[in-house]
Tab-separated table of C-alpha atoms in Angstrom:
chain	number	residue	atom	x	y	z
Y	1452	MET	CA	-0.378	-0.058	-0.196
Y	1453	GLN	CA	1.158	3.431	-0.657
Y	1454	GLN	CA	2.395	5.145	1.610
Y	1455	GLN	CA	2.032	9.399	2.612
Y	1456	ALA	CA	4.838	11.073	3.116
Y	1457	ASN	CA	4.559	14.102	5.912
Y	1458	GLY	CA	6.293	17.564	5.987
Y	1459	ASP	CA	8.613	16.220	8.151
Y	1460	GLY	CA	9.997	12.928	6.177
Y	1461	THR	CA	8.404	10.457	7.602
Y	1462	THR	CA	4.786	8.742	6.068
Y	1463	ALA	CA	1.596	7.907	7.542
Y	1464	SER	CA	-1.062	5.534	6.919
Y	1465	PRO	CA	-4.048	6.921	4.545
Y	1466	ARG	CA	-6.202	8.813	5.400
Y	1467	LYS	CA	-9.259	7.033	5.001
Y	1468	LYS	CA	-11.599	9.789	3.143
Y	1469	GLN	CA	-15.336	11.317	4.722
Y	1470	ARG	CA	-18.098	9.647	3.369
Y	1471	THR	CA	-20.615	11.124	2.586
Y	1472	SER	CA	-24.431	9.851	2.402
Y	1473	ASN	CA	-26.756	11.411	-0.129
Y	1474	VAL	CA	-28.709	8.174	1.117
Y	1475	ALA	CA	-32.235	9.403	1.839
Y	1476	THR	CA	-34.295	9.020	5.066
Y	1477	ASN	CA	-36.383	6.683	5.319
Y	1478	ASP	CA	-39.288	7.836	7.231
Y	1479	PRO	CA	-42.035	8.381	5.554
Y	1480	ILE	CA	-43.970	11.448	4.230
Y	1481	SER	CA	-47.461	11.086	5.911
Y	1482	LYS	CA	-48.209	9.746	9.185
Y	1483	VAL	CA	-50.730	6.676	9.402
Y	1484	THR	CA	-53.700	7.238	11.758
Y	1485	VAL	CA	-55.287	4.352	13.705
Y	1486	VAL	CA	-58.575	4.335	14.771
Y	1487	LEU	CA	-58.836	0.798	17.757
Y	1488	GLY	CA	-61.860	0.240	19.821
Y	1489	ALA	CA	-60.366	0.377	23.682
Y	1490	GLN	CA	-63.060	-1.810	25.260
Y	1491	TRP	CA	-64.371	-5.227	24.354
Y	1492	GLY	CA	-65.429	-3.599	21.017
Y	1493	ASP	CA	-68.769	-2.086	19.508
Y	1494	GLU	CA	-67.241	1.234	20.499
Y	1495	GLY	CA	-68.510	2.922	17.672
Y	1496	LYS	CA	-65.550	2.371	15.410
Y	1497	GLY	CA	-67.214	1.778	12.336
Y	1498	LYS	CA	-68.612	5.650	12.635
Y	1499	VAL	CA	-65.735	7.051	13.646
Y	1500	VAL	CA	-63.823	5.310	10.335
Y	1501	ASP	CA	-66.031	7.064	8.108
Y	1502	MET	CA	-66.239	10.161	9.173
Y	1503	LEU	CA	-62.049	10.576	8.649
Y	1504	ALA	CA	-62.213	8.516	6.123
Y	1505	MET	CA	-63.961	11.753	4.161
Y	1506	ASP	CA	-60.713	12.797	4.403
Y	1507	ALA	CA	-58.606	10.253	4.210
Y	1508	ASP	CA	-57.450	8.419	0.295
Y	1509	VAL	CA	-56.291	5.210	1.381
Y	1510	VAL	CA	-58.642	2.571	4.450
Y	1511	CYS	CA	-57.278	-0.239	5.739
Y	1512	ARG	CA	-58.500	-3.514	7.652
Y	1513	CYS	CA	-55.244	-5.048	9.548
Y	1514	GLN	CA	-56.766	-8.587	11.554
Y	1515	GLY	CA	-59.715	-10.022	12.242
Y	1516	GLY	CA	-62.104	-11.592	10.078
Y	1517	ASN	CA	-66.255	-11.024	9.314
Y	1518	ASN	CA	-66.937	-12.013	13.204
Y	1519	ALA	CA	-66.247	-8.477	13.499
Y	1520	GLY	CA	-69.367	-6.008	12.573
Y	1521	HIS	CA	-68.980	-2.030	12.197
Y	1522	THR	CA	-72.579	-0.479	11.303
Y	1523	VAL	CA	-72.030	3.289	10.370
Y	1524	VAL	CA	-75.199	5.372	9.261
Y	1525	VAL	CA	-74.766	7.427	6.138
Y	1526	GLU	CA	-78.562	10.281	5.531
Y	1527	GLY	CA	-80.270	7.256	6.819
Y	1528	ALA	CA	-79.100	4.233	4.916
Y	1529	GLU	CA	-77.832	1.576	7.411
Y	1530	PHE	CA	-74.734	0.142	6.460
Y	1531	ASP	CA	-73.033	-3.156	8.011
Y	1532	PHE	CA	-69.627	-4.532	7.702
Y	1533	HIS	CA	-67.507	-7.092	8.743
Y	1534	LEU	CA	-64.511	-7.819	6.494
Y	1535	LEU	CA	-64.858	-4.798	4.251
Y	1536	PRO	CA	-62.779	-1.496	5.497
Y	1537	SER	CA	-65.922	1.268	6.706
Y	1538	GLY	CA	-64.061	3.593	4.863
Y	1539	ILE	CA	-65.324	2.137	1.429
Y	1540	ILE	CA	-68.421	4.143	1.498
Y	1541	ASN	CA	-66.375	6.870	0.775
Y	1542	PRO	CA	-65.852	7.170	-3.173
Y	1543	ARG	CA	-62.680	8.534	-3.232
Y	1544	CYS	CA	-61.001	6.109	-0.512
Y	1545	LYS	CA	-58.987	2.696	-1.502
Y	1546	SER	CA	-59.681	0.131	1.230
Y	1547	VAL	CA	-56.929	-2.610	1.705
Y	1548	ILE	CA	-58.106	-5.708	3.642
Y	1549	GLY	CA	-54.666	-6.721	4.858
Y	1550	ASN	CA	-52.284	-9.439	4.909
Y	1551	GLY	CA	-53.653	-9.713	9.109
Y	1552	VAL	CA	-56.871	-10.100	7.850
Y	1553	VAL	CA	-58.622	-13.549	7.215
Y	1554	ILE	CA	-60.764	-14.276	5.005
Y	1555	HIS	CA	-64.338	-16.330	4.749
Y	1556	LEU	CA	-64.395	-15.238	0.747
Y	1557	PRO	CA	-68.338	-16.093	0.474
Y	1558	GLY	CA	-68.578	-14.131	3.359
Y	1559	LEU	CA	-67.428	-11.041	1.377
Y	1560	PHE	CA	-69.258	-11.390	-1.804
Y	1561	GLU	CA	-72.338	-11.462	0.097
Y	1562	GLU	CA	-71.185	-9.015	2.255
Y	1563	LEU	CA	-70.817	-6.683	-1.159
Y	1564	GLU	CA	-74.256	-7.444	-2.673
Y	1565	LYS	CA	-75.821	-6.267	0.416
Y	1566	ASN	CA	-74.449	-3.231	0.560
Y	1567	GLU	CA	-74.598	-2.694	-2.937
Y	1568	SER	CA	-77.903	-3.140	-2.628
Y	1569	LYS	CA	-77.853	-0.512	-0.161
Y	1570	GLY	CA	-75.757	1.916	-1.979
Y	1571	LEU	CA	-72.562	1.242	-2.169
Y	1572	LYS	CA	-71.047	2.297	-5.346
Y	1573	ASP	CA	-68.035	2.169	-7.914
Y	1574	TRP	CA	-66.416	-0.227	-5.189
Y	1575	GLU	CA	-64.512	-1.775	-8.395
Y	1576	ASP	CA	-61.707	0.085	-8.455
Y	1577	ARG	CA	-61.378	0.518	-4.666
Y	1578	LEU	CA	-61.055	-3.092	-3.098
Y	1579	ILE	CA	-57.985	-4.173	-2.376
Y	1580	ILE	CA	-56.931	-7.468	-0.642
Y	1581	SER	CA	-53.669	-8.980	0.756
Y	1582	ASP	CA	-52.458	-11.331	-1.410
Y	1583	ARG	CA	-50.756	-12.426	1.647
Y	1584	ALA	CA	-54.308	-12.758	4.091
Y	1585	HIS	CA	-56.011	-16.582	4.493
Y	1586	ILE	CA	-59.049	-17.684	3.281
Y	1587	VAL	CA	-61.416	-19.020	5.823
Y	1588	PHE	CA	-62.997	-22.140	5.055
Y	1589	ASP	CA	-66.720	-23.084	5.738
Y	1590	PHE	CA	-64.964	-26.273	7.650
Y	1591	HIS	CA	-63.432	-23.619	9.279
Y	1592	GLN	CA	-66.533	-22.892	10.583
Y	1593	GLN	CA	-67.615	-26.149	11.015
Y	1594	VAL	CA	-64.686	-26.824	13.381
Y	1595	ASP	CA	-65.521	-23.735	15.667
Y	1596	GLY	CA	-69.006	-25.189	16.511
Y	1597	LEU	CA	-67.254	-28.381	17.603
Y	1598	GLN	CA	-64.830	-26.977	19.269
Y	1599	GLU	CA	-67.280	-24.789	21.451
Y	1600	LEU	CA	-69.787	-27.930	21.868
Y	1601	GLU	CA	-66.484	-29.838	23.287
Y	1602	LYS	CA	-65.862	-27.301	25.634
Y	1603	GLY	CA	-68.989	-27.837	26.989
Y	1604	THR	CA	-69.770	-25.565	30.201
Y	1605	GLN	CA	-66.648	-23.750	29.741
Y	1606	SER	CA	-66.697	-22.470	26.083
Y	1607	LEU	CA	-65.963	-19.022	24.833
Y	1608	GLY	CA	-68.930	-17.808	23.219
Y	1609	THR	CA	-67.066	-17.710	19.980
Y	1610	THR	CA	-69.105	-16.620	17.198
Y	1611	LYS	CA	-68.312	-19.478	15.192
Y	1612	LYS	CA	-67.449	-17.565	12.534
Y	1613	GLY	CA	-63.735	-20.235	11.504
Y	1614	ILE	CA	-61.705	-17.353	12.973
Y	1615	GLY	CA	-60.020	-19.608	15.973
Y	1616	PRO	CA	-58.849	-22.508	13.449
Y	1617	THR	CA	-57.999	-20.327	10.813
Y	1618	TYR	CA	-55.397	-18.566	12.565
Y	1619	SER	CA	-54.407	-21.932	13.926
Y	1620	SER	CA	-54.022	-23.043	10.843
Y	1621	LYS	CA	-52.497	-20.295	9.548
Y	1622	ALA	CA	-49.662	-20.951	13.061
Y	1623	ALA	CA	-49.937	-24.469	12.626
Y	1624	ARG	CA	-48.117	-23.461	9.131
Y	1625	ASN	CA	-50.823	-25.674	6.629
Y	1626	GLY	CA	-53.566	-22.592	6.493
Y	1627	LEU	CA	-53.813	-21.399	2.641
Y	1628	ARG	CA	-53.663	-17.849	0.999
Y	1629	ILE	CA	-55.000	-15.835	-1.338
Y	1630	GLY	CA	-52.100	-16.468	-2.932
Y	1631	ASP	CA	-52.046	-19.708	-3.412
Y	1632	LEU	CA	-55.884	-19.706	-4.125
Y	1633	LEU	CA	-54.307	-17.143	-7.510
Y	1634	GLY	CA	-51.296	-19.662	-8.403
Y	1635	ASP	CA	-50.738	-22.913	-9.209
Y	1636	PHE	CA	-53.985	-24.775	-8.272
Y	1637	ASP	CA	-52.754	-27.897	-8.860
Y	1638	LYS	CA	-50.939	-27.207	-5.582
Y	1639	PHE	CA	-53.858	-25.379	-3.621
Y	1640	SER	CA	-55.896	-28.439	-4.046
Y	1641	GLN	CA	-53.313	-30.676	-3.018
Y	1642	LYS	CA	-53.323	-28.295	0.092
Y	1643	PHE	CA	-56.637	-28.642	0.410
Y	1644	ASN	CA	-56.853	-31.672	0.721
Y	1645	THR	CA	-54.192	-32.135	3.299
Y	1646	LEU	CA	-55.428	-29.351	6.164
Y	1647	VAL	CA	-59.177	-30.684	5.435
Y	1648	THR	CA	-57.130	-34.412	6.123
Y	1649	SER	CA	-55.618	-33.422	9.505
Y	1650	TYR	CA	-58.984	-31.722	10.754
Y	1651	GLN	CA	-60.645	-35.074	9.971
Y	1652	LYS	CA	-58.266	-36.313	12.220
Y	1653	MET	CA	-58.879	-34.652	14.486
Y	1654	PHE	CA	-63.316	-34.504	14.556
Y	1655	PRO	CA	-63.534	-37.716	12.510
Y	1656	ALA	CA	-67.676	-36.189	11.933
Y	1657	LEU	CA	-66.605	-33.628	9.618
Y	1658	HIS	CA	-67.679	-34.054	6.222
Y	1659	VAL	CA	-66.076	-31.881	2.908
Y	1660	ASP	CA	-66.724	-32.790	0.351
Y	1661	ILE	CA	-63.358	-31.628	-1.439
Y	1662	LYS	CA	-64.569	-31.086	-5.002
Y	1663	THR	CA	-67.503	-29.434	-4.605
Y	1664	GLU	CA	-65.197	-26.884	-2.846
Y	1665	LEU	CA	-62.598	-27.006	-5.361
Y	1666	ASP	CA	-64.953	-26.640	-7.727
Y	1667	ARG	CA	-66.576	-23.910	-5.522
Y	1668	TYR	CA	-63.467	-21.873	-4.862
Y	1669	LYS	CA	-61.946	-22.227	-8.795
Y	1670	GLN	CA	-64.581	-19.759	-9.441
Y	1671	TYR	CA	-63.672	-17.744	-6.755
Y	1672	SER	CA	-60.123	-17.484	-7.541
Y	1673	GLU	CA	-61.246	-15.685	-10.677
Y	1674	ARG	CA	-63.625	-13.726	-9.345
Y	1675	ILE	CA	-61.330	-12.737	-6.751
Y	1676	ARG	CA	-58.506	-12.426	-8.447
Y	1677	PRO	CA	-58.851	-8.153	-10.185
Y	1678	TYR	CA	-58.555	-6.869	-6.783
Y	1679	VAL	CA	-55.582	-8.647	-5.424
Y	1680	LYS	CA	-52.011	-7.313	-4.801
Y	1681	GLU	CA	-48.702	-6.815	-2.984
Y	1682	THR	CA	-50.230	-4.979	-0.453
Y	1683	VAL	CA	-47.063	-4.378	1.655
Y	1684	GLN	CA	-45.123	-2.366	-1.059
Y	1685	TYR	CA	-48.701	-0.476	-2.540
Y	1686	LEU	CA	-48.803	1.422	1.229
Y	1687	HIS	CA	-45.438	2.341	1.498
Y	1688	GLN	CA	-45.865	4.064	-1.806
Y	1689	ALA	CA	-48.129	5.713	-0.677
Y	1690	LEU	CA	-46.923	6.917	2.646
Y	1691	LYS	CA	-44.020	7.982	0.930
Y	1692	ASP	CA	-46.653	9.789	-2.324
Y	1693	GLY	CA	-48.123	11.308	1.295
Y	1694	LYS	CA	-51.447	9.700	0.862
Y	1695	LYS	CA	-53.378	9.637	3.902
Y	1696	VAL	CA	-53.528	6.478	5.304
Y	1697	LEU	CA	-56.390	5.645	7.627
Y	1698	VAL	CA	-56.313	1.708	9.718
Y	1699	GLU	CA	-59.209	0.937	10.335
Y	1700	GLY	CA	-58.978	-2.207	14.414
Y	1701	ALA	CA	-61.371	-4.902	14.334
Y	1702	ASN	CA	-62.806	-5.750	18.132
Y	1703	ALA	CA	-60.856	-4.310	20.660
Y	1704	ALA	CA	-57.981	-4.144	23.622
Y	1705	MET	CA	-59.353	-6.243	25.800
Y	1706	LEU	CA	-60.479	-8.738	23.090
Y	1707	ASP	CA	-56.641	-9.119	21.817
Y	1708	ILE	CA	-55.278	-12.339	22.258
Y	1709	ASP	CA	-52.422	-11.290	24.203
Y	1710	PHE	CA	-53.755	-8.511	26.673
Y	1711	GLY	CA	-57.723	-9.216	26.475
Y	1712	THR	CA	-59.453	-11.304	29.075
Y	1713	TYR	CA	-57.733	-14.427	28.075
Y	1714	PRO	CA	-59.554	-16.949	26.925
Y	1715	TYR	CA	-61.984	-14.915	26.612
Y	1716	VAL	CA	-60.731	-13.275	23.547
Y	1717	THR	CA	-60.478	-13.447	19.878
Y	1718	SER	CA	-57.170	-15.085	18.024
Y	1719	SER	CA	-55.647	-12.084	16.536
Y	1720	ASN	CA	-53.434	-8.803	17.742
Y	1721	CYS	CA	-56.381	-6.453	17.773
Y	1722	SER	CA	-53.981	-3.885	19.589
Y	1723	ILE	CA	-51.614	-1.735	17.639
Y	1724	GLY	CA	-49.023	-4.652	17.589
Y	1725	GLY	CA	-51.506	-5.688	15.372
Y	1726	VAL	CA	-52.086	-2.520	12.748
Y	1727	LEU	CA	-47.897	-3.535	12.019
Y	1728	THR	CA	-47.542	-7.032	11.565
Y	1729	GLY	CA	-51.712	-7.256	9.749
Y	1730	LEU	CA	-50.159	-4.719	7.454
Y	1731	GLY	CA	-46.517	-5.107	7.540
Y	1732	LEU	CA	-46.195	-1.405	9.385
Y	1733	PRO	CA	-42.862	-0.319	10.619
Y	1734	PRO	CA	-43.365	0.972	14.452
Y	1735	ASN	CA	-42.031	5.198	12.272
Y	1736	THR	CA	-44.890	5.198	9.536
Y	1737	ILE	CA	-47.285	5.439	13.094
Y	1738	GLY	CA	-49.094	8.910	13.796
Y	1739	GLU	CA	-51.896	9.643	15.356
Y	1740	ILE	CA	-53.825	6.516	17.491
Y	1741	ILE	CA	-57.466	6.915	18.547
Y	1742	GLY	CA	-59.120	5.479	20.751
Y	1743	VAL	CA	-62.456	4.641	20.780
Y	1744	VAL	CA	-64.371	4.705	24.218
Y	1745	LYS	CA	-68.292	3.946	24.281
Y	1746	ALA	CA	-69.173	6.453	27.197
Y	1747	TYR	CA	-70.557	3.158	29.254
Y	1748	THR	CA	-69.118	-0.385	28.924
Y	1749	THR	CA	-70.736	-3.678	26.841
Y	1750	ARG	CA	-69.234	-6.958	26.436
Y	1751	VAL	CA	-70.710	-10.010	23.692
Y	1752	GLY	CA	-69.963	-13.620	24.817
Y	1753	ASP	CA	-68.754	-14.758	28.138
Y	1754	GLY	CA	-65.641	-13.926	30.421
Y	1755	PRO	CA	-65.661	-11.658	33.138
Y	1756	PHE	CA	-66.712	-7.994	33.641
Y	1757	PRO	CA	-66.006	-6.177	36.535
Y	1758	THR	CA	-68.909	-3.548	35.754
Y	1759	GLU	CA	-71.981	-5.131	34.490
Y	1760	LEU	CA	-75.311	-4.248	35.730
Y	1761	LEU	CA	-77.570	-7.018	35.772
Y	1762	ASP	CA	-80.501	-4.617	36.873
Y	1763	SER	CA	-83.237	-2.193	35.432
Y	1764	THR	CA	-80.248	-0.015	34.476
Y	1765	GLY	CA	-78.228	-2.534	32.706
Y	1766	GLU	CA	-82.138	-2.419	30.615
Y	1767	LEU	CA	-81.893	0.620	30.475
Y	1768	LEU	CA	-78.638	0.724	28.990
Y	1769	GLN	CA	-79.433	-2.010	26.538
Y	1770	LYS	CA	-82.693	-0.827	25.059
Y	1771	ARG	CA	-81.782	3.145	24.575
Y	1772	GLY	CA	-78.152	2.466	22.761
Y	1773	HIS	CA	-79.109	-0.102	20.701
Y	1774	GLU	CA	-77.018	-2.886	22.012
Y	1775	VAL	CA	-77.152	-6.450	19.638
Y	1776	GLY	CA	-74.433	-7.713	17.872
Y	1777	VAL	CA	-73.789	-6.736	14.449
Y	1778	THR	CA	-72.319	-10.256	13.886
Y	1779	THR	CA	-74.175	-12.509	16.393
Y	1780	LYS	CA	-77.694	-10.275	16.927
Y	1781	ARG	CA	-77.122	-11.204	20.654
Y	1782	LYS	CA	-77.851	-8.727	23.067
Y	1783	ARG	CA	-75.170	-7.352	24.238
Y	1784	ARG	CA	-73.899	-6.715	28.690
Y	1785	CYS	CA	-73.827	-3.526	29.777
Y	1786	GLY	CA	-72.556	-1.691	32.462
Y	1787	TRP	CA	-70.753	1.255	34.527
Y	1788	LEU	CA	-67.563	2.788	32.034
Y	1789	ASP	CA	-64.671	0.820	33.595
Y	1790	LEU	CA	-61.817	4.280	34.161
Y	1791	PRO	CA	-58.813	1.322	35.264
Y	1792	LEU	CA	-59.423	-1.078	31.939
Y	1793	LEU	CA	-58.780	1.823	30.145
Y	1794	ARG	CA	-55.995	3.056	31.466
Y	1795	PHE	CA	-54.612	-0.853	30.969
Y	1796	THR	CA	-56.087	0.365	27.044
Y	1797	VAL	CA	-53.759	3.272	27.387
Y	1798	LEU	CA	-50.903	1.477	28.153
Y	1799	VAL	CA	-50.707	-0.811	25.343
Y	1800	ASN	CA	-52.179	1.623	22.515
Y	1801	GLY	CA	-50.534	4.414	23.163
Y	1802	TYR	CA	-53.881	6.452	23.133
Y	1803	THR	CA	-52.617	9.919	21.674
Y	1804	SER	CA	-56.967	10.771	21.698
Y	1805	ILE	CA	-59.649	9.670	22.844
Y	1806	CYS	CA	-63.039	9.767	20.499
Y	1807	LEU	CA	-65.835	9.487	23.593
Y	1808	THR	CA	-69.237	7.245	21.625
Y	1809	LYS	CA	-72.863	7.297	23.091
Y	1810	LEU	CA	-73.054	9.963	25.789
Y	1811	ASP	CA	-76.674	10.266	24.951
Y	1812	ILE	CA	-77.383	7.091	26.039
Y	1813	LEU	CA	-76.779	8.802	29.399
Y	1814	ASP	CA	-78.907	11.074	28.959
Y	1815	THR	CA	-82.282	9.826	30.978
Y	1816	LEU	CA	-80.174	8.447	34.307
Y	1817	PRO	CA	-80.300	10.508	37.561
Y	1818	GLU	CA	-76.976	9.689	38.740
Y	1819	ILE	CA	-73.733	8.306	36.866
Y	1820	LYS	CA	-71.076	5.657	38.423
Y	1821	VAL	CA	-67.677	5.240	36.798
Y	1822	CYS	CA	-65.861	2.699	38.070
Y	1823	ILE	CA	-61.900	4.466	39.147
Y	1824	GLY	CA	-60.540	1.983	41.196
Y	1825	TYR	CA	-59.872	-2.476	41.931
Y	1826	ARG	CA	-59.271	-4.076	45.333
Y	1827	LEU	CA	-58.496	-7.314	45.156
Y	1828	ASN	CA	-58.288	-9.135	48.251
Y	1829	GLY	CA	-59.487	-6.109	50.181
Y	1830	LYS	CA	-56.529	-3.748	48.550
Y	1831	ASP	CA	-56.394	-1.631	45.887
Y	1832	ILE	CA	-54.022	-2.829	43.122
Y	1833	ASP	CA	-52.521	-0.304	40.631
Y	1834	TYR	CA	-52.543	-2.959	37.367
Y	1835	PHE	CA	-54.651	-4.817	35.228
Y	1836	PRO	CA	-55.263	-8.595	36.654
Y	1837	SER	CA	-53.456	-10.555	33.708
Y	1838	SER	CA	-56.158	-13.780	35.048
Y	1839	THR	CA	-59.121	-14.217	34.895
Y	1840	SER	CA	-59.507	-15.986	38.446
Y	1841	GLU	CA	-58.138	-12.893	39.423
Y	1842	LEU	CA	-60.593	-10.317	37.957
Y	1843	VAL	CA	-63.709	-12.174	38.192
Y	1844	LYS	CA	-62.330	-11.228	42.705
Y	1845	VAL	CA	-61.947	-7.712	42.096
Y	1846	GLU	CA	-63.607	-5.398	43.944
Y	1847	VAL	CA	-64.976	-2.469	42.104
Y	1848	VAL	CA	-64.708	1.443	43.741
Y	1849	TYR	CA	-67.418	4.009	41.828
Y	1850	GLU	CA	-67.060	7.342	41.972
Y	1851	LYS	CA	-70.999	8.737	41.506
Y	1852	VAL	CA	-71.960	12.106	39.006
Y	1853	ASP	CA	-74.895	13.395	38.557
Y	1854	GLY	CA	-76.386	12.771	35.567
Y	1855	TRP	CA	-77.936	15.871	33.266
Y	1856	GLN	CA	-80.788	14.300	32.440
Y	1857	SER	CA	-81.572	16.455	29.244
Y	1858	THR	CA	-81.050	15.296	25.596
Y	1859	THR	CA	-77.962	15.556	23.746
Y	1860	GLU	CA	-78.449	13.658	20.756
Y	1861	GLY	CA	-79.191	17.134	18.679
Y	1862	VAL	CA	-76.110	18.929	19.879
Y	1863	ARG	CA	-73.760	20.058	17.780
Y	1864	SER	CA	-71.220	22.252	20.311
Y	1865	LEU	CA	-68.758	21.510	23.199
Y	1866	ASP	CA	-70.380	24.721	24.965
Y	1867	LYS	CA	-74.065	23.398	24.359
Y	1868	LEU	CA	-73.842	20.419	25.805
Y	1869	PRO	CA	-74.773	20.035	30.121
Y	1870	SER	CA	-72.488	20.901	32.947
Y	1871	ASN	CA	-72.748	17.764	34.143
Y	1872	ALA	CA	-72.037	16.287	30.791
Y	1873	HIS	CA	-68.606	18.532	31.068
Y	1874	LYS	CA	-67.668	17.346	34.013
Y	1875	TYR	CA	-68.711	13.636	33.195
Y	1876	ILE	CA	-66.176	14.190	30.272
Y	1877	ARG	CA	-63.614	15.876	32.411
Y	1878	ILE	CA	-63.625	12.555	34.886
Y	1879	ILE	CA	-62.224	10.691	32.243
Y	1880	GLU	CA	-59.844	12.763	30.353
Y	1881	GLU	CA	-57.666	13.394	34.031
Y	1882	TYR	CA	-57.980	10.301	34.434
Y	1883	LEU	CA	-56.225	9.106	31.524
Y	1884	ASN	CA	-54.128	11.780	30.786
Y	1885	VAL	CA	-55.283	11.902	27.295
Y	1886	PRO	CA	-57.793	14.382	25.600
Y	1887	VAL	CA	-61.303	13.490	24.293
Y	1888	LYS	CA	-60.723	15.317	20.633
Y	1889	TRP	CA	-64.275	13.984	19.376
Y	1890	ILE	CA	-67.832	13.270	21.100
Y	1891	GLY	CA	-70.448	11.070	19.833
Y	1892	VAL	CA	-74.394	11.815	20.641
Y	1893	GLY	CA	-76.544	10.070	17.434
Y	1894	ALA	CA	-76.481	7.399	14.860
Y	1895	GLY	CA	-75.656	9.704	12.446
Y	1896	ARG	CA	-71.527	11.208	11.243
Y	1897	GLU	CA	-73.117	14.207	11.249
Y	1898	SER	CA	-74.040	13.645	15.343
Y	1899	VAL	CA	-69.999	13.901	16.112
Y	1900	ILE	CA	-68.997	16.602	17.930
Y	1901	ALA	CA	-65.051	17.995	17.648
Y	1902	LEU	CA	-63.389	19.568	20.212
């Protein structure tokens, strides 16, 4: 190696040239806005997404399947969504079903047809489906029901939509993806046979007409082909181009398979982590995280529920709130607002703001209770119990709030809300240390007060 001469006649090792990088930053031009359910679901996420989608370019679903349900009311028309992103109503939006979603194709096409009959238009050029998304087959739904029967009195109250068995197939690495369906159909058929056989070994009563099913899916493959893309690159390019991307979570934080009231949970991550893995987005792409909070608490199915009301007040909330599951048609269990539960989901998801929905349902109550703490074995606890055996034992600490006993449904500005409603909102903000940015006081998109 040639040496450089110093001025004094000695030599020195050659100095490395300073490297100047012209590599552009990987940070996107725009950030993703995320809408997540903060309780046990049914908080009104669909309405919030519909409202925000009016200003979005792309709206995405990241996890879950058609076990989730969103109802959106637009100009008196009621749309029900189970697999489709709620933002598909917006005619300028692309709607992405991400890789983390599990798709029942017959259910998807039925959902499209039903919503078309209610006024959904021009979706064909706007629907995008990830080729990595897994397929829910009819036999997955049968298995779901058989597993619930096996559990007997210990059943979890699943929707029997085949979601759990499909995610099980995915984890066992013998599931089938949309990309498999659109690829070599002979290989798809072989994998389908293998998957059916594996379930029939576990459930001998399971009957599947393999030839008929494969004929159906051959037809589905051509029907769905125009909408399928590699969505990871698509979304990253959209962000680089400055597009506004909105993500709607399905289910909710307390149904998350890791952080929910396990085992009374769904089979996917409904928290912020599921957004990253379900769409292929890194953390630096996430901007605002909106937690949707119902002004009281509900849940569908079995599982512990510390603030549940098994009295006339619970019945009143159920009737006034029309608390019936969009997917299951089961009555929702109702109870007071649970702030320790919400504080836990704030920790997990990092909400930057809250949309408080269904405040109007509390209008007629002379007194409202808010859960502000838990006691376990006579001692205050500062955490949300991980096990259901502990959660069922907690003693709930309530703060009483005077009701406002006046109608808020027609209110369109914060200053017109009753003073006691203001107090209720302040209790939530101060306990959670997260600002309430929107307040819902009715069913339509026009009944959301922006603060």
